[in-house]
XYZ file of C-alpha atoms in Angstrom:
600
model
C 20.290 -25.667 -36.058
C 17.927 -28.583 -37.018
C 15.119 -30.443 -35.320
C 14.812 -34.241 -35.809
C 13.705 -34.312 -39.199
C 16.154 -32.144 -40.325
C 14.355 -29.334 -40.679
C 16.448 -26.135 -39.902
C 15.081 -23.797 -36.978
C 16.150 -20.024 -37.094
C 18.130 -19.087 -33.976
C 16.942 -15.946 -31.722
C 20.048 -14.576 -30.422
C 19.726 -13.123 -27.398
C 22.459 -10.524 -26.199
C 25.083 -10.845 -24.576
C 25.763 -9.160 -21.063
C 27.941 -6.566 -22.653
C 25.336 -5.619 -25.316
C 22.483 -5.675 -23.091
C 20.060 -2.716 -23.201
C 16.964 -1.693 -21.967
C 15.654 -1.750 -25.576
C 16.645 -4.878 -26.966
C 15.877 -6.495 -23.705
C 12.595 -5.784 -24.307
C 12.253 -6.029 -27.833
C 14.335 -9.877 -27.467
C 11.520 -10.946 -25.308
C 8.903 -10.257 -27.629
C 10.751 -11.912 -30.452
C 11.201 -14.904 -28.494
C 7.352 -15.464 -28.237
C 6.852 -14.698 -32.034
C 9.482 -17.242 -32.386
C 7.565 -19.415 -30.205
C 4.529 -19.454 -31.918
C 6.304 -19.314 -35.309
C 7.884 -22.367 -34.864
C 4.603 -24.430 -32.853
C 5.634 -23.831 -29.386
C 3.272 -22.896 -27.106
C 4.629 -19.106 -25.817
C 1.938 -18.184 -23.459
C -1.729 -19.122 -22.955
C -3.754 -16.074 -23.700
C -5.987 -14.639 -20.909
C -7.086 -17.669 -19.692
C -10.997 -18.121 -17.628
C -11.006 -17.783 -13.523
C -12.018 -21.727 -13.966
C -9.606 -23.061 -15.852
C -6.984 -21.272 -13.740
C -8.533 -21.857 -10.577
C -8.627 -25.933 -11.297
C -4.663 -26.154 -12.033
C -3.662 -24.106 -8.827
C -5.827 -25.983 -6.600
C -3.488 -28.835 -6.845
C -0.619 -27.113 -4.807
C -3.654 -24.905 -2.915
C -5.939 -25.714 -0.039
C -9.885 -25.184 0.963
C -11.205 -23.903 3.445
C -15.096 -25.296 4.844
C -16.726 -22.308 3.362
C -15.788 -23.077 -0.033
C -12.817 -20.341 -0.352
C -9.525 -20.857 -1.588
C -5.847 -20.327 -0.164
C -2.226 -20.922 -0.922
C 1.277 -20.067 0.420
C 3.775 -17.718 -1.238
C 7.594 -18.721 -1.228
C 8.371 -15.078 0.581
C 5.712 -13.510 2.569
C 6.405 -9.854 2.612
C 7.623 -7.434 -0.202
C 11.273 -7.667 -1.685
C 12.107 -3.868 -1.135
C 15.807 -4.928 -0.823
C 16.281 -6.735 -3.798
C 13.992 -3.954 -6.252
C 16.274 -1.765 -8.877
C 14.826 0.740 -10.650
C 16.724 1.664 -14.090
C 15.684 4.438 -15.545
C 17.952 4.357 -18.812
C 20.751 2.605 -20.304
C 23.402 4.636 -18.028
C 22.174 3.473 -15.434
C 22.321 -0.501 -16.478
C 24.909 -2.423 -14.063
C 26.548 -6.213 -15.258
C 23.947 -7.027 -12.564
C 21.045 -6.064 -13.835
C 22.200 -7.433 -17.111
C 22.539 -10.698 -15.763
C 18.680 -10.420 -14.652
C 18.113 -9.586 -17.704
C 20.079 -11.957 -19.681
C 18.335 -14.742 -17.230
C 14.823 -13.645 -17.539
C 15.606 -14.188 -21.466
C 16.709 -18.009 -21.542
C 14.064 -18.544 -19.586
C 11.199 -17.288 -21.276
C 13.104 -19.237 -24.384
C 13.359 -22.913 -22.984
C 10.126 -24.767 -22.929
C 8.469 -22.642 -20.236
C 4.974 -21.822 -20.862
C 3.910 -18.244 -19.753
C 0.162 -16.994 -18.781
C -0.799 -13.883 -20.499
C -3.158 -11.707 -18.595
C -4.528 -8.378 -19.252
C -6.602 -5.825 -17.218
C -7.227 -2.233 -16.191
C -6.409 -0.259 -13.626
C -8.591 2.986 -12.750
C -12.820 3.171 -12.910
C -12.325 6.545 -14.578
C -11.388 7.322 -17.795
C -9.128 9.616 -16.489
C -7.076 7.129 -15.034
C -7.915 4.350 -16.637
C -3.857 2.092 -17.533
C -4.045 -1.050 -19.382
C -1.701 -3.128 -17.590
C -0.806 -6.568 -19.258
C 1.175 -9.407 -17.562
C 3.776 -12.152 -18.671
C 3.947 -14.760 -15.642
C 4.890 -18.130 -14.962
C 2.807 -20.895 -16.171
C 3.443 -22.883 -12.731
C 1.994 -20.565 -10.435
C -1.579 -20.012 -12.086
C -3.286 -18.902 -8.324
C -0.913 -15.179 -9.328
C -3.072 -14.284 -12.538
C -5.998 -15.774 -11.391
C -5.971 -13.557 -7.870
C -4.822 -10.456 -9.844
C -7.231 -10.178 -12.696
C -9.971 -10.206 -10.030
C -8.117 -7.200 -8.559
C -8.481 -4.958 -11.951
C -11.231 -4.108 -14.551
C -11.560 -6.074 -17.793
C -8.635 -4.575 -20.540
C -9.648 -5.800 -24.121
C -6.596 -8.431 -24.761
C -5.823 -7.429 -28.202
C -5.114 -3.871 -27.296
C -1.908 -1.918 -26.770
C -0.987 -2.315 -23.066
C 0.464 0.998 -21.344
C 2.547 -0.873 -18.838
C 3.813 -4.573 -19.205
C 4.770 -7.219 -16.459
C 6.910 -10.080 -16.924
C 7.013 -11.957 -13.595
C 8.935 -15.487 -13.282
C 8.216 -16.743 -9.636
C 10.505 -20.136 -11.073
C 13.473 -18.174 -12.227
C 16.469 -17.461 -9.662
C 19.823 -16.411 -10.661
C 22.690 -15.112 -8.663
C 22.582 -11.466 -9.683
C 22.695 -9.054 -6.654
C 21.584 -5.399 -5.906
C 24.496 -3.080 -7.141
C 26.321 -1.620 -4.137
C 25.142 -4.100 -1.988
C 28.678 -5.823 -1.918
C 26.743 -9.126 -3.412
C 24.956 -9.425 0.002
C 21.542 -8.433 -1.365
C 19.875 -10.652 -4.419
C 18.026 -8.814 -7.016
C 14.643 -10.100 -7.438
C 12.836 -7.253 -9.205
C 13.855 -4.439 -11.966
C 11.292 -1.609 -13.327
C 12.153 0.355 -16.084
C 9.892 3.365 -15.435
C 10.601 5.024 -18.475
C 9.871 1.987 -20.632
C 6.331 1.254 -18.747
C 8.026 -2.116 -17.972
C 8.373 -4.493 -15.133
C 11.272 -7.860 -14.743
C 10.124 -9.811 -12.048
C 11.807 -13.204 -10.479
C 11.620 -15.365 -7.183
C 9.136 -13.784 -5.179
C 5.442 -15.559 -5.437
C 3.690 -13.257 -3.037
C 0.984 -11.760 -4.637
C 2.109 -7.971 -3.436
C 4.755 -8.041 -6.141
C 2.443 -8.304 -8.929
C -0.135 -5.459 -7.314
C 2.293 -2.846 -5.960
C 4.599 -3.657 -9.514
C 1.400 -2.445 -11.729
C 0.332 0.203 -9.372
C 4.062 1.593 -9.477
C 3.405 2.317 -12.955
C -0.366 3.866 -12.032
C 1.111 6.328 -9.214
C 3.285 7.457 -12.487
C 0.641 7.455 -14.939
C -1.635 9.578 -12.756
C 0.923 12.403 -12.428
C 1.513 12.443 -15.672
C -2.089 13.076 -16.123
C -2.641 16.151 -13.596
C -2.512 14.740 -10.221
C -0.692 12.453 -8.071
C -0.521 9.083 -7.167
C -1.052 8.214 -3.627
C -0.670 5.064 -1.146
C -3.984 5.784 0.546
C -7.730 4.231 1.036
C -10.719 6.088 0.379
C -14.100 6.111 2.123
C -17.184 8.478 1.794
C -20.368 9.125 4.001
C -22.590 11.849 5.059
C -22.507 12.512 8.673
C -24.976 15.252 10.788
C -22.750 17.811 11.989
C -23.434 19.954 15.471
C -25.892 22.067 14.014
C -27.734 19.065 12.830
C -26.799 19.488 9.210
C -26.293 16.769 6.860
C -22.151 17.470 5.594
C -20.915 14.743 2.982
C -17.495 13.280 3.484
C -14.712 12.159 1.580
C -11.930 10.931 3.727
C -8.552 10.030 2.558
C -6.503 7.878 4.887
C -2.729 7.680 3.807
C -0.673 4.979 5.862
C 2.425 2.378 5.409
C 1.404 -1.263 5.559
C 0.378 -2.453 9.120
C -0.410 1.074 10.513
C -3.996 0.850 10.013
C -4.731 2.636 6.852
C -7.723 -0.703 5.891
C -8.759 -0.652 9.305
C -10.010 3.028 9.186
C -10.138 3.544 5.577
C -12.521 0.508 5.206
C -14.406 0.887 8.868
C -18.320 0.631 8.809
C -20.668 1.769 11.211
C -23.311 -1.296 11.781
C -24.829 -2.923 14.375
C -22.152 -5.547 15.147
C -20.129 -2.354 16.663
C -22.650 0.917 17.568
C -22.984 -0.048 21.306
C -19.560 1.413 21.806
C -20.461 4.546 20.299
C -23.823 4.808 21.755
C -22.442 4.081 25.006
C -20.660 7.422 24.732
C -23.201 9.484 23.201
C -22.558 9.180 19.468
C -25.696 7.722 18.004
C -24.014 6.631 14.956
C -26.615 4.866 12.922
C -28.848 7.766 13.407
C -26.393 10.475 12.213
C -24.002 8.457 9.737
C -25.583 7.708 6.676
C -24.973 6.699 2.837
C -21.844 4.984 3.854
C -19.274 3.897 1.102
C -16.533 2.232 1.020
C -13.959 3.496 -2.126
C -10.953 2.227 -2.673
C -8.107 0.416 -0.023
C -4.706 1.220 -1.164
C -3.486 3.657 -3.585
C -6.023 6.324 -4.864
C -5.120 9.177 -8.030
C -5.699 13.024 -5.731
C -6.862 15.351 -8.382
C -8.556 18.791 -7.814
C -11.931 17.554 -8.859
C -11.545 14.654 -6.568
C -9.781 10.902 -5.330
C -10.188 8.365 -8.093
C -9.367 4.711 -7.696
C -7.735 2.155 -8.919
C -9.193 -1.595 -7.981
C -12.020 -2.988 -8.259
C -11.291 -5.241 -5.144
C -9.060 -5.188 -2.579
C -5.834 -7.302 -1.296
C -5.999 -6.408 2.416
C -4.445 -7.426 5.248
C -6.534 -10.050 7.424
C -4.176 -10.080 10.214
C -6.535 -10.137 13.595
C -9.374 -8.683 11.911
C -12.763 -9.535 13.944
C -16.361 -9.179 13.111
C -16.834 -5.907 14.242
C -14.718 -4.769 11.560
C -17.351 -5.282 9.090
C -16.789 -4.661 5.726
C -12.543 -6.328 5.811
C -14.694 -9.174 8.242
C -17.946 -9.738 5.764
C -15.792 -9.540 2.356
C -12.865 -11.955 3.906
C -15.203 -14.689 4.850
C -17.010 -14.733 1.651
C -16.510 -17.860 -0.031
C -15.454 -16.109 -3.169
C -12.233 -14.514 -1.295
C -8.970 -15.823 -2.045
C -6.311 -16.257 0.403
C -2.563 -15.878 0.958
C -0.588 -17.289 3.940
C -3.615 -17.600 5.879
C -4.836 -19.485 8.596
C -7.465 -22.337 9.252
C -9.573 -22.414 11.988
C -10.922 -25.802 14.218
C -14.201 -25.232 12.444
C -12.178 -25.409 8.311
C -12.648 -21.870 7.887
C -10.396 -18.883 7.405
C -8.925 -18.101 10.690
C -7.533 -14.367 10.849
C -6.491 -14.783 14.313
C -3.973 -18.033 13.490
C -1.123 -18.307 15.861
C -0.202 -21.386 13.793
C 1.180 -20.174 10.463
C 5.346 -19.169 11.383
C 7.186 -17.155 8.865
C 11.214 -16.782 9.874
C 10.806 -18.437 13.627
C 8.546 -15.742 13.905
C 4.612 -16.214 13.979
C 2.983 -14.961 10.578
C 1.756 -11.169 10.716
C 0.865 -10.906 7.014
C -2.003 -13.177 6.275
C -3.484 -11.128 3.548
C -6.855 -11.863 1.467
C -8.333 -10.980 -2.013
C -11.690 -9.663 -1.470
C -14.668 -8.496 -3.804
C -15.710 -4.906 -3.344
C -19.377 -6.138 -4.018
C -19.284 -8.308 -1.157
C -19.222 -5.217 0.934
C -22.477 -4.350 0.000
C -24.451 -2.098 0.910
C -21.587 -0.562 1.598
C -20.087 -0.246 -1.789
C -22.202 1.811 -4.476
C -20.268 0.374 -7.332
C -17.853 3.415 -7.976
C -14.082 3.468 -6.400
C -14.517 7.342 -6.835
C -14.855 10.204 -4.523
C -16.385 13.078 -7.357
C -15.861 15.772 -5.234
C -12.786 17.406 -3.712
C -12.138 15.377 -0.460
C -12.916 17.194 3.090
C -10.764 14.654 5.695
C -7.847 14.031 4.917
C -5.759 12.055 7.560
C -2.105 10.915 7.805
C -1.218 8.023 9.833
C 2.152 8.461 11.731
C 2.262 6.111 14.402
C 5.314 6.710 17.053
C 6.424 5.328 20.714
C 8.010 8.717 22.009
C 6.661 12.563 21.451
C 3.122 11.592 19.348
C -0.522 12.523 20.477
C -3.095 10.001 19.611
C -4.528 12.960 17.403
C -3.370 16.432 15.737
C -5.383 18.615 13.269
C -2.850 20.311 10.932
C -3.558 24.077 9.632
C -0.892 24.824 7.829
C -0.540 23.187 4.106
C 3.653 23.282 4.284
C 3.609 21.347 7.312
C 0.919 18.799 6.148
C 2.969 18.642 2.849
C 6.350 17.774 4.994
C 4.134 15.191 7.038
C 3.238 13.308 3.768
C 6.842 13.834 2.437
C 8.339 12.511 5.619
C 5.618 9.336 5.417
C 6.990 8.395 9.005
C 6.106 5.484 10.571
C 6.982 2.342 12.803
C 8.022 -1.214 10.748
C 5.636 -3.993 10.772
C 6.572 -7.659 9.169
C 4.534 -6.593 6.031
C 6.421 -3.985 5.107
C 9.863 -6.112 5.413
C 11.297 -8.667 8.211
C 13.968 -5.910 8.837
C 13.221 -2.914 11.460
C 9.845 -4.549 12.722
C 8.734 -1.951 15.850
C 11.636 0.537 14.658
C 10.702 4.286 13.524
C 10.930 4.810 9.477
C 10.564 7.369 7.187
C 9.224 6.638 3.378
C 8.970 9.655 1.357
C 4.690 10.119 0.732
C 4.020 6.563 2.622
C 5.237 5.241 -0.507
C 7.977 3.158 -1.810
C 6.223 3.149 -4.860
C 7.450 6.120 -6.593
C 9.095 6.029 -9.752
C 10.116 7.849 -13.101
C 12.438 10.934 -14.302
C 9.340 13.123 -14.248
C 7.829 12.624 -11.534
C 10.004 12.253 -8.691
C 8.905 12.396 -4.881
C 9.566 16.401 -4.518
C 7.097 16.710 -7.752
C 4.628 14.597 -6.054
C 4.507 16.435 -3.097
C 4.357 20.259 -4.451
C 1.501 18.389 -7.247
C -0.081 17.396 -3.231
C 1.135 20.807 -1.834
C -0.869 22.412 -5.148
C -3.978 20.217 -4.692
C -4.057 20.774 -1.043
C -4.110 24.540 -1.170
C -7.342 24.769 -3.503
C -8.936 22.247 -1.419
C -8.244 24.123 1.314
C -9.339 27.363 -0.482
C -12.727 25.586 -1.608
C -13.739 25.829 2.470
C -14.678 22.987 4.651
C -11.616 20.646 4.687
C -9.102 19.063 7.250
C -5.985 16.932 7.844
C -5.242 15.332 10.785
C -2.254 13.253 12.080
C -3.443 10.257 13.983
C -1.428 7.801 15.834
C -2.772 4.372 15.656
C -0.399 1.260 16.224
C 1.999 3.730 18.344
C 1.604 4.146 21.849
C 1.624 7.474 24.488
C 3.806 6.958 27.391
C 5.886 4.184 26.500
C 8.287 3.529 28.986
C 11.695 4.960 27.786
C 15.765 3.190 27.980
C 18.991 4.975 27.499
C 20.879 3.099 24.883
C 23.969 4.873 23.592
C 23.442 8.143 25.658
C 19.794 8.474 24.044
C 16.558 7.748 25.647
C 14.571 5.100 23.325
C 11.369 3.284 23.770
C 11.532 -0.039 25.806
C 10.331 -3.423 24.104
C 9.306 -6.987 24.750
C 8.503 -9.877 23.154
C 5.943 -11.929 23.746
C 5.113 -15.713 24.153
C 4.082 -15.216 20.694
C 7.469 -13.836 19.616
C 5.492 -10.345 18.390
C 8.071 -6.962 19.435
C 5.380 -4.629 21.877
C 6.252 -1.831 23.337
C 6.768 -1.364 27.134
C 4.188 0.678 28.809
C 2.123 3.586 27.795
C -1.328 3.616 26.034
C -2.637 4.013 22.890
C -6.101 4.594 21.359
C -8.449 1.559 20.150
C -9.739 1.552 15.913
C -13.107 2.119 17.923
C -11.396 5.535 19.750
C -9.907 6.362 16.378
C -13.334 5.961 14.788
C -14.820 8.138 17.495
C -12.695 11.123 16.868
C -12.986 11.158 13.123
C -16.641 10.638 13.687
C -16.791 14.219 16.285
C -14.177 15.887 13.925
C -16.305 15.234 10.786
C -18.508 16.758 12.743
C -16.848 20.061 13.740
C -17.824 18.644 17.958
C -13.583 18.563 19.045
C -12.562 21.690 20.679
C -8.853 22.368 20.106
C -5.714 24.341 21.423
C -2.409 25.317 19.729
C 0.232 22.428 19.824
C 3.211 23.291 22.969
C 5.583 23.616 20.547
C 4.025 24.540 16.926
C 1.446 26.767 18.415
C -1.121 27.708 15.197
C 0.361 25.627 12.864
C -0.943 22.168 14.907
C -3.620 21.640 17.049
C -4.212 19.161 19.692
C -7.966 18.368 20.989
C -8.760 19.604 24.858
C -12.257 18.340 24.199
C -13.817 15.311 22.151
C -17.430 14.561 23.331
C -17.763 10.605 24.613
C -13.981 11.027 26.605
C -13.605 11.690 29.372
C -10.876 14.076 30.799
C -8.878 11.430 32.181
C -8.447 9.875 28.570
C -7.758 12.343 26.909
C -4.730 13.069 29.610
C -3.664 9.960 29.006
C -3.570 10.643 24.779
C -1.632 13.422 25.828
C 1.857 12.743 25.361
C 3.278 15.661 27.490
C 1.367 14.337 30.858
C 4.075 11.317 30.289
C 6.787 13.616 28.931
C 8.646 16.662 30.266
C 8.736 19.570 28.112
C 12.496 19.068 27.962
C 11.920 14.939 26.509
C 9.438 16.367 24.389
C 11.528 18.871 22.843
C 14.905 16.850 22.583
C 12.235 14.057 20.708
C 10.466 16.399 18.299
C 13.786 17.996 17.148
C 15.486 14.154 16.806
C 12.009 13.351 14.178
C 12.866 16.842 12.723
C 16.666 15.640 12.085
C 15.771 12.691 10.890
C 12.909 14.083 8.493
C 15.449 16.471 7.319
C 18.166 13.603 6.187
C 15.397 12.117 4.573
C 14.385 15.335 2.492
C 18.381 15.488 1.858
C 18.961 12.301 0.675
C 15.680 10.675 -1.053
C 13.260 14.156 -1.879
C 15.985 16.541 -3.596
C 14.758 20.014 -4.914
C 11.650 20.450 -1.550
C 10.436 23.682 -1.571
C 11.795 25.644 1.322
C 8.591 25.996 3.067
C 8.114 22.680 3.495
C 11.308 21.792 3.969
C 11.557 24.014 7.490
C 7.653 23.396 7.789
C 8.365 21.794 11.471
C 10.998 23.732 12.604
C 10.342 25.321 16.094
């Protein structure tokens, strides 16, 4: 092969389908940019300034009036359908190959790539280089996700790599999916590698490098978890000073920012006041840690961002630290609204996605900007004392539960059960689902989801041992007393849509973020009187008294005041059923304990 003037170019040769392996997949795309650069191509521009990226993507982006950014992405939830994970060669389908083989050519034709490099982790610990190939033509991606991550000196060796190509589609489909589902993403685990194609939303570029983290953690003592992290100091009933570190594990849309980034302030005291919890008088040193996924070690819950990408959907100024950061005008937005007045608008009922109106307007946010409610450090440095599980549910589920024994809060984080929202996927919006550890991030031959929970079982027990700690089970999106329907012989909860075209349930009640907030606040505190569970007896608890309710609420939080004993029964042994298939099918080799944890 020769160029114009006759001088002769060296071919890459990049392999076929049949040859195809993990190995020279890799190693063909790194040849390809030496053979780029080699030659006087441009391959990739190298870790490029927030500026310089910032003035390309505002072409195809839009301002808002208080000087932020925002743009759209193509798809505006996660591609969990169309993600393969490969572990090794055997496991390579023609499928994947043609991904592969794809990803290749077009790294090789005159497609410029961004090069960006950055760390996830505050602690040395934890602390993963994570370098990423993307797309040249979608500039807003690096730009939003190096201000996600700590700084990563660009010469060194990464331990996980990205390459993400919003621009490249092909026709390869998920194997066994009878060509029905296209394949958008691939990891490779074992190689500390990443293909991505299609998708532009910027979750697929977080949740890809933090895939990697949850392994990397494991692999360093603890375990990986999709949780947020707060820490204060509240005065308990004695009037002594306890410090807190609360871990709040919870699927997308369930609440998990709401309550593991909720401040007390004055923008939303009154309602505590108002029932008898003087909360800037006995909450103090407040601090928020980290939003999403968190490294639990015995010594403590290290982070791993620097900022946050958080859900903005309906968040209002009395959320104050999600409220103050989004409407900073350093935040960058995705898929969000704009108000009458030009400025972000996180209660749009504009923006549509799929005939539906958008419920996924999410936001890139600065730590710092929560200040003074962020010290600087994404660490708790102690072992955590509040743990809490968010399980929200329409049929058997009290607003709140304290859990005693470690099996069964091991099989509640196994089970990760929870109701869809649009964020998680477009499929099974209001529906109950179960994802082992709240997590569809979970990956890697040595560290599958039964090792992460016995690691969490382990950590769990010493915590417990250490004294002064508790999990809970809250229900917070989910509703008590939803009016039921018999569909197929089975009773199931009743739903409507709305004018807005949102799925609600029929009926019942549920508790507020401020109620939530409340009961954390008088657990922390050691004020909630409790009672065995109905059906567990010792092993769950359920509160009979939670100063600032009344009795009449608490009735109403109460699912068997809506329930008979019978309903409540026949429910709790259909989530027991269904946690079980799930232990069968996706969490293989569960200890026994916590694999009958619930039984009854």
């Amino acid at each position: 092969m020769a160029d114009s003037t006759g001088t002769r170019l060296e071919p890459i040769i990049i392999p076929t389908i049949e040859e195809m392996t993990i190995e020279n997949f890799i190693d063909t795309f790194y040849k390809i940019l030496e053979w780029k650069k080699f030659n006087g191509w441009k391959a990739y521009h190298d870790n490029p300034s927030k500026q310089e990226l910032l003035e390309q993507a505002k072409f195809y982006g839009d301002d808002y009036a208080n000087g932020a950014h925002g743009w759209a992405s193509n798809i505006w939830s996660r591609s969990k359908n169309n993600t393969a994970v490969v572990e090794d060669n055997s496991q390579l389908d023609d499928q994947h190959k043609l991904l592969m083989r794809s990803a290749l050519e077009y790294v090789l034709s005159p497609n410029q790539l961004i090069k960006m490099d950055g760390c996830y982790g505050q602690n040395e610990k934890v602390r993963m280089h994570a370098r990423v190939y993307t797309d040249a033509h979608y500039p807003d991606l690096p730009m939003r996700w190096r201000e996600l991550v700590y700084e990563a000196d660009p010469n060194g060796k990464p331990d996980c790599t990205l390459l993400m190509l919003p621009g490249l589609w092909t026709p390869a489909t998920m194997p066994g999916s009878g060509g029905k589902h296209p394949m958008f993403i691939i990891r490779f685990p074992e190689h500390w590698f990443t293909l991505g194609s299609v998708s532009s939303y910027q979750g697929e570029w977080k949740k890809s490098c933090l895939t990697h983290w949850i392994y990397y953690c494991y692999l360093k003592g603890g375990t990986g978890q999709h949780a947020g992290t707060r820490q204060f100091e509240i005065q308990d009933t004695g009037g002594n000073w306890k410090k807190i570190g609360g871990v709040i594990w919870g699927l997308t849309g369930s609440g998990k920012s709401a309550h593991g980034m909720y401040i007390f302030d004055k923008t939303n005291s009154k309602f505590f006041e108002d029932r008898g919890l003087p909360v800037l008088d006995i909450v103090r040193n407040q601090s928020i840690k980290n939003d999403d996924i968190v490294g639990i070690f015995e010594g403590g819950a290290f982070g791993s961002e620097k900022g946050a990408w958080t859900k903005t959907e309906d968040v209002k100024p009395d959320q104050w630290a999600i409220y103050t950061a989004g409407v900073s005008p350093r935040a960058m937005h995705e898929n969000t609204g704009k108000g009458a007045d030009g400025n972000p608008n996180f209660l749009d009922t504009i923006l549509q996605y799929r005939g539906k109106p958008n419920q996924n307007a999410r936001t890139v946010m600065y730590l710092d900007d929560m200040k003074p409610y962020f010290d600087g450090s994404i660490d708790i440095d102690f072992p955590p004392n509040l743990l809490v599980f968010i399980s929200p549910g329409y049929t058997c589920d009290y607003a709140w539960l304290k859990i005693m024994d470690p099996y069964f809060a091991a099989a509640t984080l196994a089970a990760g059960r929870t109701v869809g929202h649009p964020a998680q996927s477009t499929e099974g919006v209001g529906e109950p689902k179960y994802v082992p550890l709240y997590s569809p991030f979970i990956v890697g031959k040595s560290a599958t989801n039964a090792d992460h929970t016995h690691r969490f079982l382990d950590i769990l027990r010493k915590y417990m041992d250490a004294g002064d700690c508790q999990t809970l089970l809250i229900n917070t999106t989910g509703r008590i007393g939803t009016e039921l329907v018999e569909e197929g012989g089975e009773l199931k909860p009743k739903f409507r849509i709305t004018s807005e075209g949102k799925k609600k349930p029929v009926g019942g009640t549920g508790p507020s973020i401020e109620e939530t907030e409340l009961f954390l606040m008088q657990a922390a505190r050691d004020a909630v009187t409790w009672e065995p569970h109905p059906v567990w007896g010792e092993r769950v608890l359920y509160p009979t008294d939670v100063p600032g309710f009344s009795a009449e609420r608490l009735a109403e939080l109460n699912p068997f005041n809506s329930r008979t004993e019978e309903q409540m029964r026949s429910f709790l042994h259909a989530q027991i059923s269904q946690t079980k298939a799930l232990f069968d099918s996706r969490i293989k080799g569960l200890d026994e304990k916590i694999y009958s944890a619930m039984d009854f």
